[in-house]
Structure formats: C-alpha cells, structure tokens
Coordinates of C-alpha atoms in Angstrom, one line a residue:
M1 CA 0.0 0.2 0.2
G2 CA 2.9 2.3 0.1
A3 CA 3.5 2.8 -3.2
T4 CA -0.4 3.7 -3.7
R5 CA 0.5 7.6 -2.8
S6 CA 2.4 8.0 -6.0
R7 CA 0.8 5.7 -8.3
T8 CA -2.6 7.0 -7.7
S9 CA -1.7 10.7 -7.6
A10 CA -0.7 10.2 -11.5
R11 CA -2.1 11.9 -14.3
P12 CA -4.4 9.8 -16.6
G13 CA -2.4 9.2 -19.8
G14 CA -2.8 7.4 -22.9
G15 CA -2.1 3.7 -23.7
V16 CA -3.9 0.9 -21.5
W17 CA -5.0 3.5 -19.3
A18 CA -6.7 5.7 -21.8
G19 CA -10.4 6.1 -21.2
F20 CA -10.6 4.2 -17.7
L21 CA -9.3 7.4 -15.2
A22 CA -11.2 10.0 -13.9
P23 CA -10.5 13.7 -14.9
S24 CA -10.7 14.6 -11.7
P25 CA -7.5 13.9 -9.6
S26 CA -9.6 13.4 -6.3
K27 CA -11.8 11.4 -8.0
R28 CA -9.0 9.2 -9.5
W29 CA -6.9 8.7 -6.5
T30 CA -10.2 7.3 -5.1
E31 CA -11.0 5.2 -7.2
L32 CA -7.8 3.6 -8.0
F33 CA -7.1 3.2 -3.5
F34 CA -10.2 1.2 -3.7
L35 CA -9.3 -1.1 -6.0
A36 CA -5.8 -1.4 -4.7
Y37 CA -6.7 -2.2 -1.4
S38 CA -9.8 -4.6 -1.9
P39 CA -7.4 -7.2 -3.2
V40 CA -5.8 -7.1 -0.1
W41 CA -9.0 -8.1 2.3
I42 CA -10.4 -10.3 -0.5
T43 CA -7.2 -12.6 0.0
W44 CA -7.5 -12.9 3.9
V45 CA -11.3 -14.0 3.7
L46 CA -11.3 -15.9 0.7
F47 CA -8.1 -17.5 0.6
I48 CA -7.4 -17.8 4.4
L49 CA -10.3 -17.1 6.7
V50 CA -13.1 -19.3 5.0
P51 CA -10.7 -22.0 3.3
F52 CA -9.1 -23.0 6.9
K53 CA -12.9 -22.1 8.5
L54 CA -11.2 -19.9 10.8
Y55 CA -14.1 -18.2 11.6
E56 CA -15.5 -21.3 13.8
G57 CA -15.7 -20.5 17.3
L58 CA -15.2 -16.7 16.6
G59 CA -18.4 -15.7 18.6
E60 CA -20.1 -12.1 18.4
W61 CA -16.8 -10.0 19.0
G62 CA -14.7 -12.2 16.6
Y63 CA -16.9 -11.8 13.9
M64 CA -17.4 -8.0 14.6
A65 CA -13.8 -7.6 14.1
I66 CA -13.6 -9.3 10.9
G67 CA -16.1 -7.0 9.3
L68 CA -14.4 -4.1 10.9
A69 CA -10.9 -5.2 9.5
A70 CA -12.2 -5.3 6.4
A71 CA -14.2 -1.9 6.4
L72 CA -11.8 0.2 8.9
P73 CA -8.9 0.8 5.9
V74 CA -11.3 2.4 3.4
F75 CA -11.6 5.3 5.8
L76 CA -8.6 5.3 7.8
L77 CA -6.0 4.7 5.1
P78 CA -6.6 7.4 3.0
P79 CA -5.7 10.2 5.2
L80 CA -2.1 8.8 5.6
L81 CA -1.8 8.1 1.8
Q82 CA -3.5 11.0 0.3
P83 CA -1.6 13.1 -2.5
K84 CA -0.7 16.3 -1.5
H85 CA -3.5 17.8 -3.8
E86 CA -6.0 16.1 -1.9
A87 CA -4.6 16.8 1.8
G88 CA -4.9 20.7 1.1
K89 CA -8.4 20.5 0.7
P90 CA -11.2 20.9 3.7
W91 CA -12.0 17.4 4.5
V92 CA -15.6 17.7 3.3
Q93 CA -14.8 18.3 -0.3
R94 CA -12.3 15.4 -0.7
Y95 CA -13.9 12.8 -3.0
W96 CA -12.6 9.6 -0.7
V97 CA -14.9 11.3 2.0
K98 CA -17.8 12.0 0.0
A99 CA -17.7 8.4 -2.0
N100 CA -17.5 6.4 1.9
I101 CA -20.3 8.0 2.9
W102 CA -22.5 7.5 -0.2
I103 CA -21.4 4.1 0.0
A104 CA -22.0 3.7 3.9
I105 CA -25.3 5.1 3.6
F106 CA -26.2 3.0 0.4
S107 CA -24.8 -0.4 2.7
F108 CA -26.5 0.8 5.4
V109 CA -29.9 0.6 4.0
G110 CA -29.4 -2.5 1.9
N111 CA -28.7 -4.5 5.1
Y112 CA -31.0 -2.7 7.3
V113 CA -34.1 -3.0 4.9
W114 CA -33.2 -5.1 1.7
T115 CA -31.8 -8.2 3.5
H116 CA -35.0 -8.5 4.4
Y117 CA -36.1 -9.1 1.2
F118 CA -33.8 -11.9 0.8
Y119 CA -35.1 -13.7 4.3
Q120 CA -38.6 -13.4 2.9
V121 CA -38.5 -13.7 -0.9
L122 CA -35.5 -16.0 -1.5
G123 CA -35.5 -18.5 1.9
A124 CA -32.1 -17.0 2.7
A125 CA -30.5 -16.8 6.5
Y126 CA -27.6 -16.3 8.5
T127 CA -27.0 -19.0 11.2
F128 CA -24.0 -17.9 12.8
K129 CA -24.1 -15.8 16.4
A130 CA -23.4 -12.3 16.1
H131 CA -24.8 -9.3 17.4
E132 CA -27.7 -7.8 14.8
L133 CA -29.4 -4.8 14.2
N134 CA -32.6 -5.3 12.6
G135 CA -32.1 -8.9 12.4
V136 CA -29.2 -8.9 10.5
P137 CA -25.5 -9.1 11.9
I138 CA -23.6 -6.0 12.4
T139 CA -20.1 -7.3 11.1
L140 CA -22.3 -7.4 7.4
Y141 CA -22.8 -4.0 7.5
F142 CA -19.0 -3.3 7.4
M143 CA -18.3 -6.0 5.5
T144 CA -20.9 -4.8 2.7
H145 CA -19.2 -1.6 2.8
A146 CA -15.8 -2.9 1.8
Y147 CA -17.7 -5.0 -1.0
F148 CA -19.3 -2.2 -2.2
A149 CA -16.4 0.2 -2.4
L150 CA -14.6 -1.9 -4.7
Y151 CA -17.9 -2.7 -7.2
H152 CA -18.6 0.9 -7.4
A153 CA -15.0 1.7 -8.3
L154 CA -14.7 -0.8 -10.8
A155 CA -18.0 0.4 -12.5
N156 CA -16.6 4.1 -12.3
V157 CA -13.8 2.9 -14.4
L158 CA -15.6 0.5 -16.8
I159 CA -18.6 3.0 -17.5
R160 CA -16.1 5.7 -18.5
K161 CA -14.1 3.5 -20.7
A162 CA -17.7 2.9 -22.3
R163 CA -18.5 6.2 -22.6
S164 CA -15.1 7.3 -23.8
M165 CA -15.3 4.5 -26.5
V166 CA -18.3 5.9 -28.2
G167 CA -17.8 9.4 -27.6
P168 CA -19.9 12.2 -27.3
R169 CA -21.1 12.1 -31.1
S170 CA -23.4 9.1 -30.4
P171 CA -25.9 9.6 -27.4
N172 CA -28.1 7.1 -28.2
L173 CA -25.4 4.4 -28.8
R174 CA -23.4 5.9 -25.6
I175 CA -26.6 5.3 -23.6
L176 CA -26.9 1.7 -24.5
A177 CA -23.2 1.0 -24.3
E178 CA -23.7 2.3 -20.5
A179 CA -26.6 0.4 -20.0
V180 CA -24.7 -2.8 -21.3
V181 CA -21.9 -2.6 -19.3
V182 CA -24.0 -1.8 -15.8
F183 CA -26.2 -4.9 -16.7
V184 CA -23.6 -7.0 -17.1
L185 CA -21.7 -5.9 -14.4
A186 CA -24.2 -5.7 -12.0
Y187 CA -25.3 -9.3 -12.8
S188 CA -21.7 -10.6 -13.0
T189 CA -20.7 -8.9 -9.6
A190 CA -24.0 -10.2 -7.9
Y191 CA -23.4 -13.4 -9.0
A192 CA -19.6 -13.8 -8.1
E193 CA -20.5 -12.5 -4.5
T194 CA -23.3 -15.3 -4.3
L195 CA -20.8 -18.1 -5.3
T196 CA -18.3 -17.3 -3.3
I197 CA -20.4 -16.4 -0.1
S198 CA -21.8 -20.3 -0.6
H199 CA -18.9 -21.3 0.7
F200 CA -19.8 -20.3 4.4
P201 CA -21.6 -22.5 5.9
Y202 CA -23.8 -20.5 7.9
Y203 CA -25.3 -18.3 4.9
T204 CA -28.2 -20.5 4.5
H205 CA -31.0 -20.7 1.6
K206 CA -33.8 -23.1 0.6
D207 CA -33.2 -23.4 -3.0
K208 CA -29.1 -22.8 -4.0
E209 CA -29.7 -22.9 -7.6
R210 CA -32.5 -20.5 -7.7
M211 CA -30.1 -18.3 -5.3
Y212 CA -27.4 -18.6 -8.1
T213 CA -29.7 -17.4 -10.4
V214 CA -32.7 -15.4 -9.7
G215 CA -31.2 -14.4 -6.7
S216 CA -28.5 -13.1 -8.4
L217 CA -30.7 -11.0 -10.7
F218 CA -32.6 -9.8 -7.6
Y219 CA -29.1 -8.7 -5.8
A220 CA -28.2 -7.1 -8.9
I221 CA -31.3 -4.6 -9.2
Y222 CA -29.3 -2.7 -6.5
F223 CA -26.7 -2.0 -8.9
F224 CA -28.8 -1.4 -11.8
V225 CA -29.0 1.7 -10.0
S226 CA -26.0 2.4 -7.8
F227 CA -23.7 2.0 -10.4
P228 CA -24.7 4.9 -12.7
M229 CA -25.6 7.4 -9.6
F230 CA -22.4 6.9 -7.9
F231 CA -20.6 7.4 -11.3
R232 CA -22.1 10.8 -11.9
M233 CA -20.9 11.8 -8.3
D234 CA -17.9 14.6 -9.5
E235 CA -17.5 13.3 -12.8
D236 CA -17.6 16.4 -14.8
P237 CA -15.2 18.5 -14.3
K238 CA -17.3 21.3 -15.5
A239 CA -19.9 20.9 -12.9
K240 CA -19.8 22.3 -9.4
P241 CA -18.6 19.6 -7.2
Y242 CA -21.2 17.8 -4.9
T243 CA -21.4 19.0 -1.4
L244 CA -22.0 16.1 1.4
W245 CA -25.6 17.6 1.7
K246 CA -26.2 16.6 -2.4
V247 CA -23.9 13.5 -1.7
V248 CA -26.7 12.1 1.6
V249 CA -29.5 12.8 -0.8
D250 CA -28.4 11.2 -4.2
S251 CA -27.3 8.0 -1.9
L252 CA -31.0 8.0 -0.2
A253 CA -32.6 8.8 -3.6
A254 CA -30.8 5.6 -5.0
C255 CA -32.1 3.8 -1.9
M256 CA -35.3 4.6 -2.0
L257 CA -35.1 3.7 -6.1
V258 CA -33.9 0.4 -5.5
T259 CA -36.4 -0.5 -2.7
L260 CA -39.5 0.2 -4.7
L261 CA -37.9 -2.2 -7.4
L262 CA -37.1 -4.8 -4.8
D263 CA -40.8 -4.3 -3.8
F264 CA -42.1 -4.4 -7.2
W265 CA -40.2 -7.5 -7.7
R266 CA -42.0 -9.1 -4.4
L267 CA -45.5 -8.1 -6.0
A268 CA -45.0 -9.3 -9.3
V269 CA -43.0 -12.8 -9.0
T270 CA -43.9 -13.6 -5.3
A271 CA -47.1 -11.8 -4.8
Q272 CA -46.1 -11.9 -0.6
P273 CA -48.0 -9.8 1.5
G274 CA -46.5 -7.2 3.6
L275 CA -43.2 -5.6 3.7
P276 CA -40.3 -8.0 4.4
W277 CA -38.5 -5.5 7.2
L278 CA -41.9 -5.3 8.8
A279 CA -42.4 -8.9 8.9

C-alpha cells in the first residue's frame, strides 16, 4: 500500500489506461485506492479465513472484528496515503470522504432493509452467532462497505471506458453502451458474490440453484441503480462538485429507487403480502 500514493496520484494518460481514469485527480486517486486495497482484504477472507475455517468459534465479537478489519482501512488509510492535492482541501471537499459517505448510506440501507427481502422472498438466512441490528449481523454492515467500495470503483472505470469508446457524437449509442456495461457488471458482480459466499456454511437458503440465478438478478437490482448514480458524483470537471448534503440526498434517492424496485419484484413475482422488513 505504500506505493499507492505515487501511483494513484499520477495523471491520466494514454496507452492501456486511456479512457479508464477519472478527469478529476481527487476522484481518480480514490478509485485507484479502492481498487488497490480491495485485493488485500479479499485475500485474507477468501483464501485464508474461509478455506481454513478460521471463522469457527469466533463468537459475536470475533465476527465483529472481521467486519471492522475489512471496512475500517477504507476510512483510515486515505488520510495517511492521500496525495498533496487532497490533503490541502477541506475534508468535506475530498472525494474519498464523499465516496465513503455515499457507500456507507447505501450499504447501511442495503443491510437494514433489503436483506429482509432475501429472508422473506428468497428464503435466505444467516445462522452464525453475532451482534445484530434489525435482524442482520452487524459485521455484515461493515463487510458490505468494503465490498461496495470495490464494486463501485470498478463500475466507475468501466462505465467511463464505455463512454470514451463511443464518444459524445452518438448519445443513443453511448446510453446503450453504458446500459450494457451496467447490466453485465451488476449481474456478474451479484453472481460472483453469491457464489463465493456459498462456501460459508452459516449462510443458508432453501434453493441453492434459485439463489444463484434468480437471487443474483434480484441482488443485481441494487447495482442497476447505484452504479450509474454513483458514477455521476464529481465526474464532470466543468460541473460544481457535490456538497456533502448532495451526496447524502443522492445516495438516499438511490436507496429509495432500489427499495421500490425490490418491492415491485415482491409483488409481481412472489405476490407475498406485507413489507419484508416489517414482518
């Protein structure tokens, strides 16, 4: 991580990075930081913790520590590694602060509200002993933030590349290209996470095959909304940067839209009565 400061503060250029990197130095650094940090926690979770079953006997505080270990560096490392152009700004103007707040709100609502759709509509359950908030293990609130930081940074660079490949002269084709990128990335991300978490024995569901296929599409609804909305934040260098208030409102708007889409699914596909998080 020590080299992150110099690499991620580099200016966007040609070659392999052409079209991927954000025009804003602040946004560019944050995206590359998220992408550089994510393999660290993914490695110790997927290749050490789960295969060697180190989660056995952790208890409530042990699971809490796992979530904190994955999520806290996303908040704590940027002040230590940020380039000079970031350090000289008021903290409310730093993109890594805005990105973390946006993702924190979205991931909190995702756990607090939307997880209950998986419980009620798809028959999922977490069976490990943990501290809970609204019936959801608190450690998952933290783990989700780490996951979502990776997903949204990756979505940003791929959406940007799609836009640059099409160019501004074909607005309809540009919209189509972005839609394809969002759909493919959202579904593949949701499917990959569903597949990897299946190796954790304390996450259960009634129908494994249905969870992989239908459940992944259901989960992808989160990202159908969040990827393009998160991408908008401080993307246009000519536009006024987002204030923290706008960041909060924008994230909450994305949450509301996802909630409606999930509930439309509940009514159209399963016809289950009642709101899942009130059950």
